[in-house]
Amino acid sequence: DAKTTQPNSMESNEEEPVHLPCNHSTISGTDYIHWYRQLPSQGPEYVIHGLTSNVNNRMASLAIAEDRKSSTLILHRATLRDAAVYYCILRANLGGKLIFGQGTELSVKP
Amino acid sequence: GAGVSQSPSNKVTEKGKDVELRCDPISGHTALYWYRQSLGQGLEFLIYFQGNSAPDKSGLPSDRFSAERTGGSVSTLTIQRTQQEDSAVYLCASKRASLNEQFFGPGTRLTVL
């Protein structure tokens, strides 16, 4: 699986939008971009995934660059509960394992 | 509905002892994964089961680690002759074959003294 690069940490204010970047310059044409997050003392939870087009769901939006070498996870209004480590992961097929990097630790200030 | 459950939630053992960790996946999920997370480290893949196919064992760190999945449902991860470096949170996840999302359990915290 191709490698991703994320900032180690980011800060946000409550109720403001948050843009979490991910670089994946070696992405292949069949790699899906997945985002998971891990809240303190919990297992990871799925956030969103996409291939080429931007995606929206109830949790977040995923903006994918036209050349697919980078993507951005967008939390539209951060809450204190969004404080977590966010992982950007590339995976070539539905069934494969997830290879987690170090992720971005997001802190949200009231 | 019920999520992925794992037992025990905490396990303390002495170096050299064997331990068994259990995972109950979500009903109907044919794929099951084991990961571990050591203190201050990222999540590390261990093993993956998909239906009746041979498991992907590429992440198991040594031959002291093994896992089985009986009847396509419950899975047990066994660590023989535990070492202090085996101390970690062991996480199980399950997934429907046709979907992307993996659902994780709460984990088992293993401490080897």
PDB file of C-alpha atoms in Angstrom:
ATOM      1  CA  ASP A   1       0.000   0.000   0.000  1.00  0.00           C
ATOM      2  CA  ALA A   2       1.206   3.475  -0.890  1.00  0.00           C
ATOM      3  CA  LYS A   3       2.516   5.784   1.817  1.00  0.00           C
ATOM      4  CA  THR A   4       0.663   8.817   3.189  1.00  0.00           C
ATOM      5  CA  THR A   5       2.045  11.901   4.926  1.00  0.00           C
ATOM      6  CA  GLN A   6       0.084  13.863   7.513  1.00  0.00           C
ATOM      7  CA  PRO A   7       0.986  16.610   9.989  1.00  0.00           C
ATOM      8  CA  ASN A   8       1.626  15.233  13.459  1.00  0.00           C
ATOM      9  CA  SER A   9      -0.838  17.580  15.144  1.00  0.00           C
ATOM     10  CA  MET A  10      -3.366  20.335  14.510  1.00  0.00           C
ATOM     11  CA  GLU A  11      -5.451  22.607  16.686  1.00  0.00           C
ATOM     12  CA  SER A  12      -8.930  23.903  16.097  1.00  0.00           C
ATOM     13  CA  ASN A  13     -11.487  26.028  17.881  1.00  0.00           C
ATOM     14  CA  GLU A  14     -14.870  24.588  18.708  1.00  0.00           C
ATOM     15  CA  GLU A  15     -17.569  25.237  16.084  1.00  0.00           C
ATOM     16  CA  GLU A  16     -15.031  26.227  13.442  1.00  0.00           C
ATOM     17  CA  PRO A  17     -14.238  24.188  10.308  1.00  0.00           C
ATOM     18  CA  VAL A  18     -11.164  21.966  10.297  1.00  0.00           C
ATOM     19  CA  HIS A  19      -9.187  20.938   7.233  1.00  0.00           C
ATOM     20  CA  LEU A  20      -6.944  17.919   7.769  1.00  0.00           C
ATOM     21  CA  PRO A  21      -4.467  17.415   4.911  1.00  0.00           C
ATOM     22  CA  CYS A  22      -2.973  14.196   3.596  1.00  0.00           C
ATOM     23  CA  ASN A  23      -0.307  13.798   0.919  1.00  0.00           C
ATOM     24  CA  HIS A  24      -0.120  10.587  -1.080  1.00  0.00           C
ATOM     25  CA  SER A  25       2.064  11.378  -4.080  1.00  0.00           C
ATOM     26  CA  THR A  26       2.691   7.692  -4.930  1.00  0.00           C
ATOM     27  CA  ILE A  27      -1.000   6.758  -5.056  1.00  0.00           C
ATOM     28  CA  SER A  28      -1.931   4.293  -7.789  1.00  0.00           C
ATOM     29  CA  GLY A  29      -5.023   4.405  -9.940  1.00  0.00           C
ATOM     30  CA  THR A  30      -6.781   1.678  -7.963  1.00  0.00           C
ATOM     31  CA  ASP A  31      -6.068   3.019  -4.462  1.00  0.00           C
ATOM     32  CA  TYR A  32      -9.034   4.222  -2.440  1.00  0.00           C
ATOM     33  CA  ILE A  33      -8.438   6.984   0.102  1.00  0.00           C
ATOM     34  CA  HIS A  34      -9.809   6.088   3.535  1.00  0.00           C
ATOM     35  CA  TRP A  35     -10.042   8.142   6.719  1.00  0.00           C
ATOM     36  CA  TYR A  36     -10.433   6.655  10.169  1.00  0.00           C
ATOM     37  CA  ARG A  37     -10.233   8.362  13.530  1.00  0.00           C
ATOM     38  CA  GLN A  38      -9.408   7.110  16.993  1.00  0.00           C
ATOM     39  CA  LEU A  39     -10.905   8.842  19.990  1.00  0.00           C
ATOM     40  CA  PRO A  40      -9.016   8.536  23.287  1.00  0.00           C
ATOM     41  CA  SER A  41      -9.177   5.027  24.771  1.00  0.00           C
ATOM     42  CA  GLN A  42     -11.316   3.690  21.931  1.00  0.00           C
ATOM     43  CA  GLY A  43     -10.818   1.607  18.805  1.00  0.00           C
ATOM     44  CA  PRO A  44     -10.641   3.407  15.458  1.00  0.00           C
ATOM     45  CA  GLU A  45     -13.836   4.324  13.680  1.00  0.00           C
ATOM     46  CA  TYR A  46     -14.465   4.790   9.975  1.00  0.00           C
ATOM     47  CA  VAL A  47     -15.005   8.355   8.824  1.00  0.00           C
ATOM     48  CA  ILE A  48     -15.166   8.430   5.034  1.00  0.00           C
ATOM     49  CA  HIS A  49     -13.565   7.116   1.856  1.00  0.00           C
ATOM     50  CA  GLY A  50     -13.323   8.072  -1.799  1.00  0.00           C
ATOM     51  CA  LEU A  51     -11.615   7.305  -5.085  1.00  0.00           C
ATOM     52  CA  THR A  52     -11.686  10.347  -7.370  1.00  0.00           C
ATOM     53  CA  SER A  53     -14.706  12.518  -6.639  1.00  0.00           C
ATOM     54  CA  ASN A  54     -15.324  14.547  -3.521  1.00  0.00           C
ATOM     55  CA  VAL A  55     -17.495  12.766  -0.978  1.00  0.00           C
ATOM     56  CA  ASN A  56     -19.831  13.916   1.763  1.00  0.00           C
ATOM     57  CA  ASN A  57     -21.425  12.024   4.628  1.00  0.00           C
ATOM     58  CA  ARG A  58     -22.922  12.871   7.981  1.00  0.00           C
ATOM     59  CA  MET A  59     -19.530  13.001   9.666  1.00  0.00           C
ATOM     60  CA  ALA A  60     -17.325  14.849   7.207  1.00  0.00           C
ATOM     61  CA  SER A  61     -16.406  15.744   3.648  1.00  0.00           C
ATOM     62  CA  LEU A  62     -13.479  14.442   1.638  1.00  0.00           C
ATOM     63  CA  ALA A  63     -11.922  16.692  -0.970  1.00  0.00           C
ATOM     64  CA  ILE A  64      -9.622  14.877  -3.411  1.00  0.00           C
ATOM     65  CA  ALA A  65      -7.157  16.766  -5.581  1.00  0.00           C
ATOM     66  CA  GLU A  66      -7.591  16.393  -9.327  1.00  0.00           C
ATOM     67  CA  ASP A  67      -4.249  14.560  -9.636  1.00  0.00           C
ATOM     68  CA  ARG A  68      -5.161  12.469  -6.536  1.00  0.00           C
ATOM     69  CA  LYS A  69      -1.781  13.138  -4.953  1.00  0.00           C
ATOM     70  CA  SER A  70      -3.388  14.778  -1.952  1.00  0.00           C
ATOM     71  CA  SER A  71      -6.705  14.925  -0.133  1.00  0.00           C
ATOM     72  CA  THR A  72      -8.307  16.897   2.675  1.00  0.00           C
ATOM     73  CA  LEU A  73     -10.717  15.722   5.339  1.00  0.00           C
ATOM     74  CA  ILE A  74     -13.103  18.521   6.254  1.00  0.00           C
ATOM     75  CA  LEU A  75     -14.989  18.683   9.540  1.00  0.00           C
ATOM     76  CA  HIS A  76     -17.502  21.445   8.999  1.00  0.00           C
ATOM     77  CA  ARG A  77     -17.997  22.448  12.641  1.00  0.00           C
ATOM     78  CA  ALA A  78     -15.560  20.952  15.092  1.00  0.00           C
ATOM     79  CA  THR A  79     -16.882  19.829  18.451  1.00  0.00           C
ATOM     80  CA  LEU A  80     -14.961  18.786  21.542  1.00  0.00           C
ATOM     81  CA  ARG A  81     -15.898  15.208  20.696  1.00  0.00           C
ATOM     82  CA  ASP A  82     -13.951  15.464  17.438  1.00  0.00           C
ATOM     83  CA  ALA A  83     -10.648  15.549  19.335  1.00  0.00           C
ATOM     84  CA  ALA A  84      -8.936  12.393  18.099  1.00  0.00           C
ATOM     85  CA  VAL A  85      -6.121  11.004  15.980  1.00  0.00           C
ATOM     86  CA  TYR A  86      -7.120  11.063  12.319  1.00  0.00           C
ATOM     87  CA  TYR A  87      -5.602   8.519   9.963  1.00  0.00           C
ATOM     88  CA  CYS A  88      -5.424   8.805   6.176  1.00  0.00           C
ATOM     89  CA  ILE A  89      -4.973   5.351   4.603  1.00  0.00           C
ATOM     90  CA  LEU A  90      -4.687   4.116   1.029  1.00  0.00           C
ATOM     91  CA  ARG A  91      -6.061   0.716   0.176  1.00  0.00           C
ATOM     92  CA  ALA A  92      -6.228  -0.971  -3.187  1.00  0.00           C
ATOM     93  CA  ASN A  93      -9.128  -3.321  -2.596  1.00  0.00           C
ATOM     94  CA  LEU A  94     -12.169  -3.840  -0.417  1.00  0.00           C
ATOM     95  CA  GLY A  95     -10.843  -6.676   1.647  1.00  0.00           C
ATOM     96  CA  GLY A  96      -7.335  -5.696   2.462  1.00  0.00           C
ATOM     97  CA  LYS A  97      -5.781  -4.822   5.760  1.00  0.00           C
ATOM     98  CA  LEU A  98      -5.443  -1.207   6.881  1.00  0.00           C
ATOM     99  CA  ILE A  99      -1.895   0.103   7.156  1.00  0.00           C
ATOM    100  CA  PHE A 100      -1.989   2.923   9.694  1.00  0.00           C
ATOM    101  CA  GLY A 101       0.591   5.691   9.740  1.00  0.00           C
ATOM    102  CA  GLN A 102       1.115   8.066  12.665  1.00  0.00           C
ATOM    103  CA  GLY A 103      -1.952  10.152  11.841  1.00  0.00           C
ATOM    104  CA  THR A 104      -2.785  13.720  12.866  1.00  0.00           C
ATOM    105  CA  GLU A 105      -3.700  14.387  16.465  1.00  0.00           C
ATOM    106  CA  LEU A 106      -6.480  16.984  16.424  1.00  0.00           C
ATOM    107  CA  SER A 107      -7.156  19.002  19.538  1.00  0.00           C
ATOM    108  CA  VAL A 108     -10.273  21.161  19.797  1.00  0.00           C
ATOM    109  CA  LYS A 109     -10.350  24.168  22.088  1.00  0.00           C
ATOM    110  CA  PRO A 110     -13.596  25.424  23.612  1.00  0.00           C
TER     111      PRO A 110
ATOM    112  CA  GLY B   1     -27.328  -3.610  16.906  1.00  0.00           C
ATOM    113  CA  ALA B   2     -24.408  -5.121  18.774  1.00  0.00           C
ATOM    114  CA  GLY B   3     -20.955  -4.093  17.726  1.00  0.00           C
ATOM    115  CA  VAL B   4     -17.685  -6.021  17.801  1.00  0.00           C
ATOM    116  CA  SER B   5     -17.007  -7.333  21.274  1.00  0.00           C
ATOM    117  CA  GLN B   6     -13.695  -8.423  22.757  1.00  0.00           C
ATOM    118  CA  SER B   7     -12.804 -10.235  25.932  1.00  0.00           C
ATOM    119  CA  PRO B   8     -11.251  -9.830  28.328  1.00  0.00           C
ATOM    120  CA  SER B   9     -11.068  -6.042  28.388  1.00  0.00           C
ATOM    121  CA  ASN B  10      -7.886  -6.234  30.439  1.00  0.00           C
ATOM    122  CA  LYS B  11      -5.413  -9.059  30.925  1.00  0.00           C
ATOM    123  CA  VAL B  12      -2.354  -9.071  33.139  1.00  0.00           C
ATOM    124  CA  THR B  13      -0.028 -12.024  32.805  1.00  0.00           C
ATOM    125  CA  GLU B  14       3.452 -13.087  33.738  1.00  0.00           C
ATOM    126  CA  LYS B  15       6.253 -13.378  31.249  1.00  0.00           C
ATOM    127  CA  GLY B  16       6.339 -16.854  29.741  1.00  0.00           C
ATOM    128  CA  LYS B  17       2.632 -17.597  30.175  1.00  0.00           C
ATOM    129  CA  ASP B  18       0.244 -18.201  27.263  1.00  0.00           C
ATOM    130  CA  VAL B  19      -2.781 -15.937  26.725  1.00  0.00           C
ATOM    131  CA  GLU B  20      -5.926 -16.169  24.621  1.00  0.00           C
ATOM    132  CA  LEU B  21      -7.831 -13.111  23.434  1.00  0.00           C
ATOM    133  CA  ARG B  22     -11.338 -13.428  22.051  1.00  0.00           C
ATOM    134  CA  CYS B  23     -13.195 -11.460  19.384  1.00  0.00           C
ATOM    135  CA  ASP B  24     -16.907 -11.682  18.567  1.00  0.00           C
ATOM    136  CA  PRO B  25     -17.506  -9.947  15.231  1.00  0.00           C
ATOM    137  CA  ILE B  26     -20.725  -8.344  14.077  1.00  0.00           C
ATOM    138  CA  SER B  27     -23.159 -10.971  12.841  1.00  0.00           C
ATOM    139  CA  GLY B  28     -22.948 -11.412   9.084  1.00  0.00           C
ATOM    140  CA  HIS B  29     -19.485  -9.913   8.757  1.00  0.00           C
ATOM    141  CA  THR B  30     -17.314 -12.337   6.835  1.00  0.00           C
ATOM    142  CA  ALA B  31     -14.019 -10.456   7.204  1.00  0.00           C
ATOM    143  CA  LEU B  32     -12.203 -10.295  10.544  1.00  0.00           C
ATOM    144  CA  TYR B  33      -8.972  -8.495  11.363  1.00  0.00           C
ATOM    145  CA  TRP B  34      -6.596  -8.345  14.328  1.00  0.00           C
ATOM    146  CA  TYR B  35      -4.411  -5.302  15.004  1.00  0.00           C
ATOM    147  CA  ARG B  36      -2.328  -4.205  17.963  1.00  0.00           C
ATOM    148  CA  GLN B  37      -1.331  -0.821  19.329  1.00  0.00           C
ATOM    149  CA  SER B  38       1.658  -0.549  21.598  1.00  0.00           C
ATOM    150  CA  LEU B  39       2.030   2.369  24.007  1.00  0.00           C
ATOM    151  CA  GLY B  40       2.880   5.456  21.995  1.00  0.00           C
ATOM    152  CA  GLN B  41       2.944   3.487  18.744  1.00  0.00           C
ATOM    153  CA  GLY B  42       0.645   3.351  15.799  1.00  0.00           C
ATOM    154  CA  LEU B  43      -1.749   0.592  14.897  1.00  0.00           C
ATOM    155  CA  GLU B  44      -0.103  -2.520  13.483  1.00  0.00           C
ATOM    156  CA  PHE B  45      -1.887  -5.151  11.372  1.00  0.00           C
ATOM    157  CA  LEU B  46      -1.538  -8.743  12.584  1.00  0.00           C
ATOM    158  CA  ILE B  47      -3.835 -11.138  10.685  1.00  0.00           C
ATOM    159  CA  TYR B  48      -6.913 -11.128   8.431  1.00  0.00           C
ATOM    160  CA  PHE B  49      -9.607 -13.766   7.855  1.00  0.00           C
ATOM    161  CA  GLN B  50     -12.009 -13.656   4.899  1.00  0.00           C
ATOM    162  CA  GLY B  51     -14.629 -16.378   4.706  1.00  0.00           C
ATOM    163  CA  ASN B  52     -13.117 -19.781   3.948  1.00  0.00           C
ATOM    164  CA  SER B  53      -9.975 -18.386   2.320  1.00  0.00           C
ATOM    165  CA  ALA B  54      -6.552 -18.934   3.835  1.00  0.00           C
ATOM    166  CA  PRO B  55      -5.863 -16.148   6.342  1.00  0.00           C
ATOM    167  CA  ASP B  56      -3.375 -13.371   5.626  1.00  0.00           C
ATOM    168  CA  LYS B  57      -0.840 -13.895   8.417  1.00  0.00           C
ATOM    169  CA  SER B  58       1.716 -11.443   7.063  1.00  0.00           C
ATOM    170  CA  GLY B  59       1.567  -9.177  10.107  1.00  0.00           C
ATOM    171  CA  LEU B  60       2.170 -11.737  12.845  1.00  0.00           C
ATOM    172  CA  PRO B  61       5.443 -10.701  14.538  1.00  0.00           C
ATOM    173  CA  SER B  62       6.653 -14.186  15.474  1.00  0.00           C
ATOM    174  CA  ASP B  63       5.631 -17.828  15.591  1.00  0.00           C
ATOM    175  CA  ARG B  64       4.496 -17.291  19.174  1.00  0.00           C
ATOM    176  CA  PHE B  65       1.430 -15.594  17.728  1.00  0.00           C
ATOM    177  CA  SER B  66      -1.424 -17.533  16.143  1.00  0.00           C
ATOM    178  CA  ALA B  67      -5.094 -16.997  15.500  1.00  0.00           C
ATOM    179  CA  GLU B  68      -8.054 -19.065  14.478  1.00  0.00           C
ATOM    180  CA  ARG B  69     -11.591 -18.344  13.469  1.00  0.00           C
ATOM    181  CA  THR B  70     -14.071 -21.094  14.188  1.00  0.00           C
ATOM    182  CA  GLY B  71     -17.228 -21.462  12.124  1.00  0.00           C
ATOM    183  CA  GLY B  72     -16.589 -18.200  10.362  1.00  0.00           C
ATOM    184  CA  SER B  73     -17.531 -16.210  13.445  1.00  0.00           C
ATOM    185  CA  VAL B  74     -15.630 -15.978  16.727  1.00  0.00           C
ATOM    186  CA  SER B  75     -11.865 -15.584  16.559  1.00  0.00           C
ATOM    187  CA  THR B  76      -9.180 -16.288  19.149  1.00  0.00           C
ATOM    188  CA  LEU B  77      -5.711 -14.743  19.105  1.00  0.00           C
ATOM    189  CA  THR B  78      -3.206 -16.814  21.066  1.00  0.00           C
ATOM    190  CA  ILE B  79       0.163 -15.587  22.256  1.00  0.00           C
ATOM    191  CA  GLN B  80       2.469 -18.279  23.587  1.00  0.00           C
ATOM    192  CA  ARG B  81       5.326 -17.667  26.031  1.00  0.00           C
ATOM    193  CA  THR B  82       4.450 -13.984  26.367  1.00  0.00           C
ATOM    194  CA  GLN B  83       7.215 -11.392  26.486  1.00  0.00           C
ATOM    195  CA  GLN B  84       7.136  -7.880  27.903  1.00  0.00           C
ATOM    196  CA  GLU B  85       7.221  -6.419  24.392  1.00  0.00           C
ATOM    197  CA  ASP B  86       3.873  -8.126  23.726  1.00  0.00           C
ATOM    198  CA  SER B  87       2.224  -5.601  26.054  1.00  0.00           C
ATOM    199  CA  ALA B  88      -0.232  -3.634  23.925  1.00  0.00           C
ATOM    200  CA  VAL B  89      -3.894  -3.088  23.167  1.00  0.00           C
ATOM    201  CA  TYR B  90      -5.097  -5.810  20.817  1.00  0.00           C
ATOM    202  CA  LEU B  91      -7.916  -4.653  18.550  1.00  0.00           C
ATOM    203  CA  CYS B  92     -10.292  -6.734  16.483  1.00  0.00           C
ATOM    204  CA  ALA B  93     -12.328  -5.450  13.552  1.00  0.00           C
ATOM    205  CA  SER B  94     -14.933  -6.974  11.278  1.00  0.00           C
ATOM    206  CA  LYS B  95     -16.412  -6.021   7.929  1.00  0.00           C
ATOM    207  CA  ARG B  96     -19.000  -7.049   5.371  1.00  0.00           C
ATOM    208  CA  ALA B  97     -17.301  -8.437   2.298  1.00  0.00           C
ATOM    209  CA  SER B  98     -18.914  -5.952  -0.071  1.00  0.00           C
ATOM    210  CA  LEU B  99     -18.307  -2.799   1.942  1.00  0.00           C
ATOM    211  CA  ASN B 100     -15.288  -0.691   2.857  1.00  0.00           C
ATOM    212  CA  GLU B 101     -15.952   0.119   6.488  1.00  0.00           C
ATOM    213  CA  GLN B 102     -14.192  -1.870   9.208  1.00  0.00           C
ATOM    214  CA  PHE B 103     -15.884  -1.847  12.615  1.00  0.00           C
ATOM    215  CA  PHE B 104     -13.486  -2.022  15.527  1.00  0.00           C
ATOM    216  CA  GLY B 105     -14.021  -3.479  18.964  1.00  0.00           C
ATOM    217  CA  PRO B 106     -12.936  -1.766  22.192  1.00  0.00           C
ATOM    218  CA  GLY B 107      -9.742  -3.803  22.414  1.00  0.00           C
ATOM    219  CA  THR B 108      -8.050  -5.984  25.004  1.00  0.00           C
ATOM    220  CA  ARG B 109      -5.286  -4.326  27.008  1.00  0.00           C
ATOM    221  CA  LEU B 110      -2.561  -6.918  27.603  1.00  0.00           C
ATOM    222  CA  THR B 111       0.109  -6.286  30.212  1.00  0.00           C
ATOM    223  CA  VAL B 112       2.996  -8.726  30.516  1.00  0.00           C
ATOM    224  CA  LEU B 113       4.892  -8.382  33.788  1.00  0.00           C
TER     225      LEU B 113
END
